[in-house]
XYZ file of C-alpha atoms in Angstrom:
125
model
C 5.617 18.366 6.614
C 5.853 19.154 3.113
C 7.249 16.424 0.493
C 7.192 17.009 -3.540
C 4.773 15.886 -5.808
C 6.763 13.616 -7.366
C 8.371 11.780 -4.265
C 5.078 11.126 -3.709
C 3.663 9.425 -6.406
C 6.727 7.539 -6.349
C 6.562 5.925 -3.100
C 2.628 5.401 -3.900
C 4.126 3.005 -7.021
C 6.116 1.390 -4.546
C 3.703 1.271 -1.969
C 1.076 -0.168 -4.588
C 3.480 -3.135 -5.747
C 3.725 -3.801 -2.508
C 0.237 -4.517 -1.433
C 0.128 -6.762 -4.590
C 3.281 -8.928 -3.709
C 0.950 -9.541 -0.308
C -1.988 -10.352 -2.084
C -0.147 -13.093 -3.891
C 1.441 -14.014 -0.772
C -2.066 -14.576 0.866
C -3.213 -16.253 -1.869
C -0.445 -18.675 -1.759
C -0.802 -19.012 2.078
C -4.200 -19.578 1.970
C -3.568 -22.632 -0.798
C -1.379 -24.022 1.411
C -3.495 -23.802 3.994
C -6.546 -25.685 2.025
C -3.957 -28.337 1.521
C -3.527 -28.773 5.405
C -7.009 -28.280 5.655
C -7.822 -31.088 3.521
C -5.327 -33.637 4.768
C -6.202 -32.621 8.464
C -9.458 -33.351 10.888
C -8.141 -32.993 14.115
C -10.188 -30.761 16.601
C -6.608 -28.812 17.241
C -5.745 -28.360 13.384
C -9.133 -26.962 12.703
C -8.956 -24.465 15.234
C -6.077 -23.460 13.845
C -6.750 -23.755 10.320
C -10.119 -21.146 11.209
C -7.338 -18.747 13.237
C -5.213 -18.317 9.697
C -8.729 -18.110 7.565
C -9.771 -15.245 9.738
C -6.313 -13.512 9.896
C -5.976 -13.527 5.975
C -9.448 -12.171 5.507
C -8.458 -9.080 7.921
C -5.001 -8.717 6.255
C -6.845 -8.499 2.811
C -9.516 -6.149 4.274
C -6.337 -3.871 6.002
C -4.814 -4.282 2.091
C -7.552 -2.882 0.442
C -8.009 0.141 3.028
C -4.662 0.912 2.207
C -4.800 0.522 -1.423
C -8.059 2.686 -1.310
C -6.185 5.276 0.506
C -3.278 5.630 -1.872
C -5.053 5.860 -4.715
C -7.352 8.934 -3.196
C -3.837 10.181 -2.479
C -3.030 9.615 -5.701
C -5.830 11.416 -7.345
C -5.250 14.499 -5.510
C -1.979 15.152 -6.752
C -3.699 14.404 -10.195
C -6.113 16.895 -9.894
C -3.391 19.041 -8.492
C -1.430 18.939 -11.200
C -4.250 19.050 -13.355
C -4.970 22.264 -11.866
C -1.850 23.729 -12.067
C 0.627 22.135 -14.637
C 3.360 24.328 -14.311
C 6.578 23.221 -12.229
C 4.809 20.651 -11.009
C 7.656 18.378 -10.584
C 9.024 20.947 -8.168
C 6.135 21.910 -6.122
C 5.103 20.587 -2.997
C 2.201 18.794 -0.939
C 1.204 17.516 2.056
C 3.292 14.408 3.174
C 0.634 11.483 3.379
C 2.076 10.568 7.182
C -1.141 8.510 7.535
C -0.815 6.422 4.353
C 2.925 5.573 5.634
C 2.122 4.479 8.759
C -0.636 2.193 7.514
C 1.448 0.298 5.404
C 4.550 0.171 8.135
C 1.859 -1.145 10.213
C 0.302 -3.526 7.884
C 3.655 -4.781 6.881
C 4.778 -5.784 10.398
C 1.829 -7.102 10.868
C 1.857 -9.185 8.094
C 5.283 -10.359 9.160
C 4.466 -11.440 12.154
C 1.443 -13.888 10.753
C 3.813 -15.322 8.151
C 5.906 -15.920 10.834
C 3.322 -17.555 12.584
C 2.247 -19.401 9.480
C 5.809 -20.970 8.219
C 5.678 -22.339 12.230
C 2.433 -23.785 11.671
C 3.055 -25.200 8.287
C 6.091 -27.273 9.751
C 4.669 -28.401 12.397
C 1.718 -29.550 10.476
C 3.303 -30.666 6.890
């Protein structure tokens, strides 16, 4: 499927300022969960507490492939353009399918830990 060179660099903006609202959301999960941590020595909690350490290190990891992905995207159409200035904003490329469904993944995924978190936090705060 084909998709213009502009769509696309638009929905790699969008895609971008997404990642970083999850990176601030992990970083605000993870303080929270440093408070719980802290306040918390149970054998249960800990278990616990190392189950959302490891899940926010592989959401960051997944966050970063994606990022890295996007912005290889995103320098091909550069050096497309670069290429060949002319009508650019009316030719075409290559959808990036696989880009999209990394993020759609990531994203659910990430919605179901948070989900997972908020349940945690109120059972534990």
């Amino acid at each position: 499927m084909k998709t213009k060179i502009y769509t696309q660099h638009e929905e790699h903006s969008e895609w971008l300022n997404k990642l970083s609202f999850y990176k601030d959301e992990l970083k605000i999960m993870q303080e929270k969960l440093e408070e719980i941590s802290s306040k918390n020595t149970g054998l249960d909690v800990r278990k616990s507490i190392e189950h959302f350490q490891n899940q926010f290190i592989i959401q960051k990891s997944n966050s970063d492939d994606i990022r890295e992905h996007i912005q290889l995207d995103e320098k091909k159409i550069a050096e497309n353009v670069k290429q060949n200035p002319v009508a650019s904003d009316h030719r075409k490329t290559e959808d990036h399918a696989k880009e999209r469904d990394m993020l759609e993944s990531f994203e659910s995924n990430f919605n179901l830990l948070r989900q997972e978190f908020k349940a945690f936090l109120a059972d534990k705060m």
